[in-house]
Tab-separated table of C-alpha atoms in Angstrom:
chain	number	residue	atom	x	y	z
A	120	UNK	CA	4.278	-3.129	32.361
A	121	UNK	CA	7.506	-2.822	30.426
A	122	UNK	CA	7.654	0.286	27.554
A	123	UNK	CA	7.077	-1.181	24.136
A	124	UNK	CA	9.648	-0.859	22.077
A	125	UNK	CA	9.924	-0.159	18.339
A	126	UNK	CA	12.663	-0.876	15.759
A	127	UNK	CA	13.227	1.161	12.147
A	128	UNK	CA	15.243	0.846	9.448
A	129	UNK	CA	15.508	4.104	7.799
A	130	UNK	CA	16.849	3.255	4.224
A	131	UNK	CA	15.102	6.534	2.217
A	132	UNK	CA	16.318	10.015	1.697
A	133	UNK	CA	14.057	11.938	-0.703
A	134	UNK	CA	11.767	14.372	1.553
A	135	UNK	CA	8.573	12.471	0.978
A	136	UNK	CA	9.777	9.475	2.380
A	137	UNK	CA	12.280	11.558	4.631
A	138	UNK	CA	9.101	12.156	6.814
A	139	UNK	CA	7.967	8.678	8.331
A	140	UNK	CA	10.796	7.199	10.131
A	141	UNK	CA	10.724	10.652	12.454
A	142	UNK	CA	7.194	10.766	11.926
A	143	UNK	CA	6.728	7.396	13.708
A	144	UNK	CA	9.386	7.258	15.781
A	145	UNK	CA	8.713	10.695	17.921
A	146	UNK	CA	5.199	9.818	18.091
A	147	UNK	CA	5.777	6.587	19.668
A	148	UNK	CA	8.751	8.097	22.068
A	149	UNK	CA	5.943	10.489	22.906
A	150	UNK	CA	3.814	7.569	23.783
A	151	UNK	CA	6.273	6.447	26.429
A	152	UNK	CA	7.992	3.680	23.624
A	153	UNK	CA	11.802	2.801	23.651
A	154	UNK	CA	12.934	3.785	19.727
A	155	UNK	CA	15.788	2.821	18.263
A	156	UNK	CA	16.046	3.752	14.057
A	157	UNK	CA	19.054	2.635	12.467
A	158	UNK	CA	19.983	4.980	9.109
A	159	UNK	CA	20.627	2.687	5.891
A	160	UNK	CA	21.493	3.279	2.412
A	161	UNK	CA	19.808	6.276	1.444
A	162	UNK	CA	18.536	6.960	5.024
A	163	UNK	CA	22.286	8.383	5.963
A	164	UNK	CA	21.000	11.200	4.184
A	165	UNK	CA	18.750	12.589	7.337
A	166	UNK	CA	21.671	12.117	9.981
A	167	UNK	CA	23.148	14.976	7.946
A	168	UNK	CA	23.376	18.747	9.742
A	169	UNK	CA	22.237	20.339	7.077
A	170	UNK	CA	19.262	18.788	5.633
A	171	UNK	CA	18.566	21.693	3.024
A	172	UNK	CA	19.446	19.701	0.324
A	173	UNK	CA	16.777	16.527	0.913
A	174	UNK	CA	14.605	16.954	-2.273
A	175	UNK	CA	11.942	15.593	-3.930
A	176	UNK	CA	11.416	14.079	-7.055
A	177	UNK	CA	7.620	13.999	-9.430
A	178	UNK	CA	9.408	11.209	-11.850
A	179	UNK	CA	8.478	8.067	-11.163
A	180	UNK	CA	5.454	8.670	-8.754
A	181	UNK	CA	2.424	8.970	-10.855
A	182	UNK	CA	0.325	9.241	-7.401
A	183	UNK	CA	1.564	12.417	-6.065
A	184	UNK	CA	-0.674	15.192	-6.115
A	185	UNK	CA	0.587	17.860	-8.446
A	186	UNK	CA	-1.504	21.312	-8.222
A	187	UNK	CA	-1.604	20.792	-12.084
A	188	UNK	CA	-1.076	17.633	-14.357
A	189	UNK	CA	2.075	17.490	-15.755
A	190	UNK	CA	3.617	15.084	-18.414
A	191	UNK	CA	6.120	12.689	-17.238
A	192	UNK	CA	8.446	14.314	-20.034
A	193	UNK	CA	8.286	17.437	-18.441
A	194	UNK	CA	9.043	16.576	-15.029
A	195	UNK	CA	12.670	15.289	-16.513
A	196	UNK	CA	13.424	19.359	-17.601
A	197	UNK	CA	15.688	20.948	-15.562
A	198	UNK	CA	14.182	22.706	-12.512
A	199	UNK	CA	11.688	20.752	-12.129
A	200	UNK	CA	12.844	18.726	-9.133
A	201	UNK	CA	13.707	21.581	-7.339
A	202	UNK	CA	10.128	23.512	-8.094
A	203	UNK	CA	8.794	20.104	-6.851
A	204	UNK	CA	10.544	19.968	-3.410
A	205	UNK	CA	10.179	24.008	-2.847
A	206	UNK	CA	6.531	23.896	-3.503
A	207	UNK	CA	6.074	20.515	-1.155
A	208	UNK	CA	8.372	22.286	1.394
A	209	UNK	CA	6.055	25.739	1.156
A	210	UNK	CA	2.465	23.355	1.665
A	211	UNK	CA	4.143	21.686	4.524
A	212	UNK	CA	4.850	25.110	6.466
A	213	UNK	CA	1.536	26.362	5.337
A	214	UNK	CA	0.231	23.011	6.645
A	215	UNK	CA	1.901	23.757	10.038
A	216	UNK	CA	3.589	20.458	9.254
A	217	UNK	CA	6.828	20.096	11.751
A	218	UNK	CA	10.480	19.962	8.827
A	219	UNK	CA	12.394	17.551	9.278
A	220	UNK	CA	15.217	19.535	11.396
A	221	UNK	CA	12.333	19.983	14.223
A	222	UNK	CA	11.272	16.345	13.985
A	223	UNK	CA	14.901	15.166	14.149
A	224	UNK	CA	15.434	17.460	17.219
A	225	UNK	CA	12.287	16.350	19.058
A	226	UNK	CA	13.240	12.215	18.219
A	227	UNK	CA	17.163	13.317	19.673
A	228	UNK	CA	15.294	15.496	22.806
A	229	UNK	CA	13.154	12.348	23.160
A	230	UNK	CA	16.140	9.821	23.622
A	231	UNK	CA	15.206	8.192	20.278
A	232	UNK	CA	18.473	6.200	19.646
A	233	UNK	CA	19.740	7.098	16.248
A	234	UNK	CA	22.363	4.434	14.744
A	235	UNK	CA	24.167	5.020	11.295
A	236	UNK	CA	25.249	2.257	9.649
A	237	UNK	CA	28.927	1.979	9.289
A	238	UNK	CA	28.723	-0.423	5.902
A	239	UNK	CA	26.669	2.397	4.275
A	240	UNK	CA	29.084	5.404	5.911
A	241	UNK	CA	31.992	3.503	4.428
A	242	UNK	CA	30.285	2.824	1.322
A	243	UNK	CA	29.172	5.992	0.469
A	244	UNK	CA	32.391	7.642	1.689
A	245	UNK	CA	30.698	9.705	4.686
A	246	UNK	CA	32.374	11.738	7.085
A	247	UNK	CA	31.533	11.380	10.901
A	248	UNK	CA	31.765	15.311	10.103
A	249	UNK	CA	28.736	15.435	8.194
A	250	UNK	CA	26.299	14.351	10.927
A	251	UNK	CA	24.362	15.264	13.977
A	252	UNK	CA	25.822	14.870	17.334
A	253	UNK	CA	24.476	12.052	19.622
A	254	UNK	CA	24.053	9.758	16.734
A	255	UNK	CA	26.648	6.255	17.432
A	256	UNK	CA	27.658	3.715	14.983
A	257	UNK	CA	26.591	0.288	14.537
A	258	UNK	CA	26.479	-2.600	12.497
A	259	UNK	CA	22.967	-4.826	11.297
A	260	UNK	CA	23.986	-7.537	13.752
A	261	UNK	CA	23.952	-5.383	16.993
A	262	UNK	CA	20.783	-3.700	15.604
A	263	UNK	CA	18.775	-7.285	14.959
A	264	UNK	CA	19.355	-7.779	18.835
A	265	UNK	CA	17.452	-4.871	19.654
A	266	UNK	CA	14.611	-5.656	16.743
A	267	UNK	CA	14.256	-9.152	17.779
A	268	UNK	CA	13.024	-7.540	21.101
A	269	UNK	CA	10.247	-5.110	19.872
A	270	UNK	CA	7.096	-4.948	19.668
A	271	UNK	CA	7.078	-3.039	15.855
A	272	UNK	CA	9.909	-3.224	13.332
A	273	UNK	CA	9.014	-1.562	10.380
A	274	UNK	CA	11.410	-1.321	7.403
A	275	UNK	CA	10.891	2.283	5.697
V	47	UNK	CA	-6.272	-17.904	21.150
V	48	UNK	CA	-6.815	-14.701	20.022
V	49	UNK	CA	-7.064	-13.851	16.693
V	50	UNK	CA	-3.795	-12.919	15.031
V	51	UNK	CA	-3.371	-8.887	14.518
V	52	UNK	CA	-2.068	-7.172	11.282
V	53	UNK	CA	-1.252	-3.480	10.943
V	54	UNK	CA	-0.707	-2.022	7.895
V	55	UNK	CA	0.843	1.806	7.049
V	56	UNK	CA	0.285	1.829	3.661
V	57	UNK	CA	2.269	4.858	1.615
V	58	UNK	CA	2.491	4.164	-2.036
V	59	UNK	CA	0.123	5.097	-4.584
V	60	UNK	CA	1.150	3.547	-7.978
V	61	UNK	CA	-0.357	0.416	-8.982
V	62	UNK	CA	2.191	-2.069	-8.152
V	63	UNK	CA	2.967	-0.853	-4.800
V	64	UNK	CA	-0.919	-0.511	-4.596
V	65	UNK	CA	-1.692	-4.201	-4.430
V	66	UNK	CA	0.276	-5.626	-1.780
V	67	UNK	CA	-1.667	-3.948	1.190
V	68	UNK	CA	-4.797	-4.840	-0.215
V	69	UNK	CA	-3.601	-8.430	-1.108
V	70	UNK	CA	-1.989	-8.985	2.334
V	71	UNK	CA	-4.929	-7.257	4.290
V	72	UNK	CA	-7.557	-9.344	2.353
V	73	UNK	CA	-5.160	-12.707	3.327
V	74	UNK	CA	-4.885	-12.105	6.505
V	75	UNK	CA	-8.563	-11.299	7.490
V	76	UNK	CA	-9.611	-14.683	4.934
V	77	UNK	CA	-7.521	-16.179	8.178
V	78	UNK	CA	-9.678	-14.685	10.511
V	79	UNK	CA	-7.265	-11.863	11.400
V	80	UNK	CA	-8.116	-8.726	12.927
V	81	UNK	CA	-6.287	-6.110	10.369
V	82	UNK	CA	-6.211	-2.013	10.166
V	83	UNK	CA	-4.704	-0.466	7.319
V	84	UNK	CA	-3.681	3.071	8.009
V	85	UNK	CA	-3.676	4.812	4.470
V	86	UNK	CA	-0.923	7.731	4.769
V	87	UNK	CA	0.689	9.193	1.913
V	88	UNK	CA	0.242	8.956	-1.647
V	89	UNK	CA	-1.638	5.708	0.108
V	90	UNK	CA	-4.729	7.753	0.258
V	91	UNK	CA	-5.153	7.651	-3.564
V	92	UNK	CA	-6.060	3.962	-2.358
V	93	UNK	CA	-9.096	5.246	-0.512
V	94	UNK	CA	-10.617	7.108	-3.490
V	95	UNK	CA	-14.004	6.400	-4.542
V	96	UNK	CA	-12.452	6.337	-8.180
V	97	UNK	CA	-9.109	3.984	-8.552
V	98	UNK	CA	-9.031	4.683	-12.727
V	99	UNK	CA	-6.281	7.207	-12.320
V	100	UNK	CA	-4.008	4.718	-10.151
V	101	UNK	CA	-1.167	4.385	-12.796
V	102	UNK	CA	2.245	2.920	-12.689
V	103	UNK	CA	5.638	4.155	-14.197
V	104	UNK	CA	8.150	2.443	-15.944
V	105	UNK	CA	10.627	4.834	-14.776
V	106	UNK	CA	13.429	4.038	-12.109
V	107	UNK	CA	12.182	0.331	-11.902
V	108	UNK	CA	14.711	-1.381	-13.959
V	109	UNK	CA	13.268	-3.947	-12.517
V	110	UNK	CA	10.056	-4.290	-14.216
V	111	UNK	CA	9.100	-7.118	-16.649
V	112	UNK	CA	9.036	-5.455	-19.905
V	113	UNK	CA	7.518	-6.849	-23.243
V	114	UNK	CA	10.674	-5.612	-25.112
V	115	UNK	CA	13.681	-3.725	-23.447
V	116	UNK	CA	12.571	0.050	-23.588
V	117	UNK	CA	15.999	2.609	-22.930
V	118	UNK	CA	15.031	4.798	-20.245
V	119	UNK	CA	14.674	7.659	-23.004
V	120	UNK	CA	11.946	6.009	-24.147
V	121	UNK	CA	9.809	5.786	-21.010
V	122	UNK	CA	9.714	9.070	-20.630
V	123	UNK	CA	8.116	10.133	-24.120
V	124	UNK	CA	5.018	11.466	-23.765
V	125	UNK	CA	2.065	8.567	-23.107
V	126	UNK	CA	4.588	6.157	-21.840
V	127	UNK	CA	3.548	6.026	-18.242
V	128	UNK	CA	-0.515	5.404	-19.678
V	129	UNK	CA	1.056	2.374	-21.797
V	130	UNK	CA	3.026	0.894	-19.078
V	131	UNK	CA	-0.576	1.464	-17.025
V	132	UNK	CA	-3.036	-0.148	-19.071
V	133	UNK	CA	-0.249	-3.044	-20.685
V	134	UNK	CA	-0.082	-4.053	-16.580
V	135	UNK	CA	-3.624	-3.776	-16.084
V	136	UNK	CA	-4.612	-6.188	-19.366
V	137	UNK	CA	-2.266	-8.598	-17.956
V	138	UNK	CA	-3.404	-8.820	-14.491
V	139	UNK	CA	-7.189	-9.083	-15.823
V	140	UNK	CA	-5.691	-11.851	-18.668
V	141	UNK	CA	-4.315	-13.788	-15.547
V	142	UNK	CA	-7.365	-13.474	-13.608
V	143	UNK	CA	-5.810	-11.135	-10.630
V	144	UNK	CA	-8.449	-9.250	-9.073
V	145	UNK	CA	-8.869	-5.665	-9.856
V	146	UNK	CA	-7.957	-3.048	-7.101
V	147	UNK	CA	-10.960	-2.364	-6.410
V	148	UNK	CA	-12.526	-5.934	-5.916
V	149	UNK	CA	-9.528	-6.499	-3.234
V	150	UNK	CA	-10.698	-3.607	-1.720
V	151	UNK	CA	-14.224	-4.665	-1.523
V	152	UNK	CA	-13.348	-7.858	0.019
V	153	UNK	CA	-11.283	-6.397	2.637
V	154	UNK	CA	-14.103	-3.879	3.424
V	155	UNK	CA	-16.703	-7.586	3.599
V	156	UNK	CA	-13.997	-8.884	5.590
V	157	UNK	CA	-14.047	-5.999	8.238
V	158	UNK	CA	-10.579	-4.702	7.350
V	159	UNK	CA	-10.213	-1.349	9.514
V	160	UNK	CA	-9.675	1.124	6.875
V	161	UNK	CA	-8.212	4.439	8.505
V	162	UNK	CA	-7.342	8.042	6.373
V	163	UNK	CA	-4.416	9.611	7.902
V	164	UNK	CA	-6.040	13.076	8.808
V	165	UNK	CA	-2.797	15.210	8.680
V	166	UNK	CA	-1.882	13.880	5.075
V	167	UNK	CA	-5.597	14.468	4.376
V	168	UNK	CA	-4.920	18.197	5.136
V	169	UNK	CA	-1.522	18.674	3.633
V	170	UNK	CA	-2.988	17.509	0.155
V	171	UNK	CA	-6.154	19.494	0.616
V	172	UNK	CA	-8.215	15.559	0.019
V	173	UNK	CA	-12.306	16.336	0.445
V	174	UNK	CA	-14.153	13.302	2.161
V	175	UNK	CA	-15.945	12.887	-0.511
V	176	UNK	CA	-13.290	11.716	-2.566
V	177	UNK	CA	-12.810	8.771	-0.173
V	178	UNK	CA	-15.289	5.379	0.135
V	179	UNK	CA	-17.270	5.541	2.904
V	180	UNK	CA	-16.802	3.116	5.412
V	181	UNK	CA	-13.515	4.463	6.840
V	182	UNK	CA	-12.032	6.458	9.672
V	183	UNK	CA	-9.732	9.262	9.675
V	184	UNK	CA	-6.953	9.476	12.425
V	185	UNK	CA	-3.313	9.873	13.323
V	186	UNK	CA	-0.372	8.130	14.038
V	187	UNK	CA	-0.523	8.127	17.786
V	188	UNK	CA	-3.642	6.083	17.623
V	189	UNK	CA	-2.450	3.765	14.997
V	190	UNK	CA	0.587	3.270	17.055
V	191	UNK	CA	-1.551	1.634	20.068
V	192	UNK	CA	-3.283	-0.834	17.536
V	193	UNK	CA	0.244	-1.603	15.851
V	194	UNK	CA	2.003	-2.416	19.610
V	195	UNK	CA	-0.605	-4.804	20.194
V	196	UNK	CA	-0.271	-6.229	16.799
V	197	UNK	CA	1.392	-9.798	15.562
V	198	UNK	CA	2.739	-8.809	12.361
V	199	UNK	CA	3.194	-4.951	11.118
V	200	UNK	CA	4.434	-3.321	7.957
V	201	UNK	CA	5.534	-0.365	6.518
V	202	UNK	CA	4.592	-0.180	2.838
B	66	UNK	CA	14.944	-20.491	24.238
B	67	UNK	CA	13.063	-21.023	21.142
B	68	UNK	CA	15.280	-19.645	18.297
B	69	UNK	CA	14.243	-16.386	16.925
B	70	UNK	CA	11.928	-15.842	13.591
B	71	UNK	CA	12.285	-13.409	10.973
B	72	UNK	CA	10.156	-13.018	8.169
B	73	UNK	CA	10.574	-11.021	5.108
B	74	UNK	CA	8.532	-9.755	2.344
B	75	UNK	CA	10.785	-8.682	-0.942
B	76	UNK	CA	8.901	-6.648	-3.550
B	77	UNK	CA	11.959	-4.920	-4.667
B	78	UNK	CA	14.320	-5.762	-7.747
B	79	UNK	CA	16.748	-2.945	-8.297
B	80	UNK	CA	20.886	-3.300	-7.466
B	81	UNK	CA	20.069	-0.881	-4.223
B	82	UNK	CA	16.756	-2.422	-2.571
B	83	UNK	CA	17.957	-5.892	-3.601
B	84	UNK	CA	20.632	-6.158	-0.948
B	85	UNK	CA	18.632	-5.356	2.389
B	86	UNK	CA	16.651	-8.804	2.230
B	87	UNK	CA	20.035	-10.463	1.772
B	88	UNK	CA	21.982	-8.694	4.120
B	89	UNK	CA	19.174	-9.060	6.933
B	90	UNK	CA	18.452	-12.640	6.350
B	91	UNK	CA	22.069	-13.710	6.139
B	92	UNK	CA	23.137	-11.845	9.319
B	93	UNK	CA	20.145	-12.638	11.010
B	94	UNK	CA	21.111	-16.273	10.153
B	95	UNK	CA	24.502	-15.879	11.475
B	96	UNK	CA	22.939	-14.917	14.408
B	97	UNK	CA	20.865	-18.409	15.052
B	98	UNK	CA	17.833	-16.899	13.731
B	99	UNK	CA	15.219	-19.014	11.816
B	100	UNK	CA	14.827	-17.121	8.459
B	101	UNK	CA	12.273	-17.296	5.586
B	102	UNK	CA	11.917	-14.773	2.734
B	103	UNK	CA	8.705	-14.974	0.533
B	104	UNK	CA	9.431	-12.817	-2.673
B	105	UNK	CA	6.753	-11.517	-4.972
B	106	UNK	CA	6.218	-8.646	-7.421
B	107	UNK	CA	10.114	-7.285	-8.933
B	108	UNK	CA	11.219	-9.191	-5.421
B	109	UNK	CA	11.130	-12.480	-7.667
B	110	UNK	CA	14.073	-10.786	-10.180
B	111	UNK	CA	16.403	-12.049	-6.812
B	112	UNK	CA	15.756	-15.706	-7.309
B	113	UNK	CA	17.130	-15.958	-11.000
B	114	UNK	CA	19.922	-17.703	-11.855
B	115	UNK	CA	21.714	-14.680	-13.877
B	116	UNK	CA	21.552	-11.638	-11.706
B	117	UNK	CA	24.004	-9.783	-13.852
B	118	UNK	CA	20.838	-7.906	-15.034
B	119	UNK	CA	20.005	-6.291	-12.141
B	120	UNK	CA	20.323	-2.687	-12.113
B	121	UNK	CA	20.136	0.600	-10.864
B	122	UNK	CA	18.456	3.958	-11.464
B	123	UNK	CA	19.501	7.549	-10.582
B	124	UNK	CA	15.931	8.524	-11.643
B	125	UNK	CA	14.282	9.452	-9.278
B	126	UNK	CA	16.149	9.545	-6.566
B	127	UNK	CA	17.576	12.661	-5.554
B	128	UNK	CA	19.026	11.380	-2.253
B	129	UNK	CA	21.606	8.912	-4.164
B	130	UNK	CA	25.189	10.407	-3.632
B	131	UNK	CA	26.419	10.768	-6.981
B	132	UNK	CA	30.049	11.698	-7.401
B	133	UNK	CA	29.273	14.651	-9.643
B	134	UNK	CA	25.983	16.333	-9.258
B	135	UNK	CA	23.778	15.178	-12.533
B	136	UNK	CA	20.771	17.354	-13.545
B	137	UNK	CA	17.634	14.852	-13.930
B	138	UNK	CA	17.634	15.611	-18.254
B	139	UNK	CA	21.082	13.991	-17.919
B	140	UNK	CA	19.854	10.936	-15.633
B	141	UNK	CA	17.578	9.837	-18.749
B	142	UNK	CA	19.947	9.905	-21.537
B	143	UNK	CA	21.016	6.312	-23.201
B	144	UNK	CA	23.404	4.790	-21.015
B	145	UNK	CA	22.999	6.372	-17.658
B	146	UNK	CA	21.206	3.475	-16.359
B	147	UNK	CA	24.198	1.468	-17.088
B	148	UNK	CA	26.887	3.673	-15.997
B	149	UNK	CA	25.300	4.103	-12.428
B	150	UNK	CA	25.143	0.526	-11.861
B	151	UNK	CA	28.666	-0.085	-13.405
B	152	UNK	CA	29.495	2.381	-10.708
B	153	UNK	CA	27.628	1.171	-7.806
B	154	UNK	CA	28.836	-1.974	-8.533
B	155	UNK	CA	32.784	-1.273	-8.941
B	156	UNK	CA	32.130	0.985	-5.400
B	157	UNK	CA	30.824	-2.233	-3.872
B	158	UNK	CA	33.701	-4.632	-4.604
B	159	UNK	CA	36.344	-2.030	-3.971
B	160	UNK	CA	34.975	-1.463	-0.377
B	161	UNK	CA	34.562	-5.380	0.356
B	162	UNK	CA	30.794	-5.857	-0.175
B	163	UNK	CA	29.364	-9.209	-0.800
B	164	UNK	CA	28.253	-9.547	-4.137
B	165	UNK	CA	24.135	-10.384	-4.230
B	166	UNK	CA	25.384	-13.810	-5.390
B	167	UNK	CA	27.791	-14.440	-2.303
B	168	UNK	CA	24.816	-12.882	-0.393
B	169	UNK	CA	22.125	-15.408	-1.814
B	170	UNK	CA	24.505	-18.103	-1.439
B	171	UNK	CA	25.288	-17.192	2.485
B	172	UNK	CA	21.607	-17.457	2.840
B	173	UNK	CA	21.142	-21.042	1.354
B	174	UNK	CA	23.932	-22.136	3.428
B	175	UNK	CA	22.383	-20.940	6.383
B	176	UNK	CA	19.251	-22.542	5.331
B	177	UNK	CA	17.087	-19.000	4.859
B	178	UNK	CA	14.400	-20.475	3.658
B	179	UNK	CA	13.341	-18.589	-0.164
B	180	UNK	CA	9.857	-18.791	-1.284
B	181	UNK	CA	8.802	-17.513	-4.858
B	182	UNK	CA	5.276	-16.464	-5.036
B	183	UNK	CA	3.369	-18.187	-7.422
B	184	UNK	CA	0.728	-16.050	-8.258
B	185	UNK	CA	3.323	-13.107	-9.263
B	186	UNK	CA	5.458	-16.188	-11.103
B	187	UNK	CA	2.020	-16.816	-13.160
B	188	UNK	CA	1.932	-13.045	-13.618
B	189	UNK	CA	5.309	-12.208	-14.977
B	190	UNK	CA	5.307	-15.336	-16.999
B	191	UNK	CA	8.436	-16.640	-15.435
B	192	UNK	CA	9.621	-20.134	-15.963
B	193	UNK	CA	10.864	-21.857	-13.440
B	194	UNK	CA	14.163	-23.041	-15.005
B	195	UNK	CA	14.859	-19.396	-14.688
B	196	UNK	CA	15.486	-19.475	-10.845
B	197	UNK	CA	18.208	-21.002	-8.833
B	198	UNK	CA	17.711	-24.161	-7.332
B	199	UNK	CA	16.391	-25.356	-3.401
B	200	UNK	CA	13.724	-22.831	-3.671
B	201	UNK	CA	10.125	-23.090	-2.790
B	202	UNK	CA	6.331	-21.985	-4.380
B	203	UNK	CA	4.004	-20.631	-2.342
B	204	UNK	CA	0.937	-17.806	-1.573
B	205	UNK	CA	0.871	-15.066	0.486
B	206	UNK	CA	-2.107	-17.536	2.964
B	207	UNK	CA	1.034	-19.915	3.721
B	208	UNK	CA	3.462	-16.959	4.784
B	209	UNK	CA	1.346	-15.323	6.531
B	210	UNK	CA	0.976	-18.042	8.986
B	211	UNK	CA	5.275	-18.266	9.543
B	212	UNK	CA	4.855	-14.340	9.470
B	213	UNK	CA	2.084	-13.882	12.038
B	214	UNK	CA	5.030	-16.866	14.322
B	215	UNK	CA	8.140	-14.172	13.496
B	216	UNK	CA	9.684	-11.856	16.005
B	217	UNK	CA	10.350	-9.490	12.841
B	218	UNK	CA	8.582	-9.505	9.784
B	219	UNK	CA	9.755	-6.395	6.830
B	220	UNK	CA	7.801	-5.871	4.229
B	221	UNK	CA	10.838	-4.765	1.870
C-alpha cells in the first residue's frame, strides 16, 4: 500500500498558531506519511533560524486562557505581548511541550519537505539568508500538483 | 457506497470562528456522514459544559459587519469586546440561527465523534469536568489515521 | 482523466486572508482544475462590488513584518488601520501582485464557480445588489456534496 501523503499550507506566524503545521506534519511523517508544507504569508516566519522572536498576542482572542482575566484595554499596554508569549513559552517547557526549533528539526530529520513561497519571500523582502537550510523554493502551482495527490490538505 | 467521512481539527475559540465546525459537522452527519471533530486549541472552550463565556472581539477583524463604523480606539475601551458579544448573539437569535450549544447538541444526536486533544488539555491545566460528557480525549497520531481515511478534512 | 476538484471554504475578509482563496482558485484554474468557492461569515466581504474597503490590521498579529517595529499602544491609535493597508497595498502593486479585483476577475474567467451563503447573507443583512454579478446562493448541505467529490477542499 502506497504512504499517504499530506499537504499544508502554513500561512500563520504568531506562536499559538506557529505550533500545528509542525505539530501535524511530524506526527504524520512519524506515521510513515509523505509531508510536504509549503510556508505562506505569515508562515515564512517559522523557516526563519532564529525563531526567538515568534510571539504571541492576548488582543483579539477572547478564548485564550489567561491565568487571570484581563481587560482587552490592558492587553494593548506595552509589555503585554511579550509577558503573554514568555509566560505561554514557560507553560509549554513546564508542559514538556517540544518548541518549535525541536519540532522544526524533527519535521527536517523526518524528510518533511519544507517549500517557501517565493511570491511571499519577494513580497515581504526576505533574504534566502534568513532561513533554515534544506528548505527549496516554489511557487502555488508546483505545490497544487503535489496537494491534488494527498490524502489530507489542510490550510493552517 | 460508504458513507462519506469528515474530519474536523477545530482550533478557534471565539464565537464566530466557533460556529463553522459545529455548523459543518452537524451538515455533514444530517447527510449521513461519518464525522470526528478533534477539539485542539482554544477549540476546547467548545467542549465546555458552559459556552456563556464564548465571546467575540471586534479587534483585528476589519472585516466585521458593524452597526456604525467604530475606530479601532474605540474597540478597545473597556466593555467593548462584551458589546460586540452580546450585539452578535441578539442578532443570530433575531435571525433564528441556532445557538452554539443547540448545534452542538445535534451533532452529539447525530453521533458526531467529539475528541479533546489530551496534550492541549494538559498545557491549559482543563479538568474533565469542565467538558460535556460524551467525548474522548486523544492525540494527533490517532486523529491522523481517521483523517487519511477521510473524504473531506479541515483545519479550522 | 477526470479533471481535478478543489473546493474552498472562505470565512475570512481582511486585505491578508482575502487573497489565498483567490490565488488558489485562480491558479488551480490555470491548471485545468474544476474550482468552486462557497463563502460565508466575513468570507462574503470578497463578493462585493467595491472592495476598496477591505482592510488590514497590525493588531494582533505580531508575526506581520512591519518596516519599523510598532509597540501594540501604537497599533490602536486612529489611523493605523489605514496606514497598514495603504502600505500593504502600495507593497503589493510595486512588487507585481494582482490586485483582489484582477484576482476575482481571473477566477470568473476561468469559470471558479463563487457561491455566497445565504444563511450568513440573511445574517449580515446584505443585499444582493451589493455583490458582483454571475454569482450563486447556496447552504453549506449543497457544498458539502461538491466538497465531499474534491481532491482538495480548505477551509480558509
Amino acid at each position: 500500500m502506497a504512504a499517504k501523503k499530506m499537504a499544508i499550507i502554513a500561512t500563520k506566524g504568531a506562536l499559538d498558531m506557529a505550533y500545528p503545521p509542525l505539530i501535524l506534519a511530524s506526527t504524520a511523517a512519524a506515521l510513515g506519511w509523505e509531508v510536504q508544507v509549503f510556508f505562506t504569508f505569515y508562515g515564512l516566519q517559522l523557516l526563519r533560524k532564529d525563531l526567538s522572536g515568534i510571539a504571541i498576542s492576548p488582543l483579539a482572542n477572547p478564548a485564550m486562557p489567561m491565568p487571570v482575566p484581563m481587560p482587552v484595554i490592558v492587553s494593548v499596554l506595552p509589555g503585554m505581548q511579550a509577558m503573554a508569549t514568555s509566560m505561554m513559552k514557560a507553560k509549554m517547557k513546564k508542559k514538556g511541550v517540544a518548541s518549535l526549533t525541536e519540532l522544526r528539526d524533527l519535521c527536517q530529520e523526518a524528510e518533511v519537505k519544507f517549500i517557501a513561497c517565493q511570491m511571499t519571500v519577494d513580497l515581504f523582502d526576505f533574504e534566502k539568508s534568513d532561513f533554515i537550510d534544506g528548505i527549496e523554493y516554489g511557487g502555488a502551482a508546483t505545490f497544487m500538483k503535489f496537494a491534488g495527490e494527498s490524502d489530507v490538505c489542510l490550510f493552517i
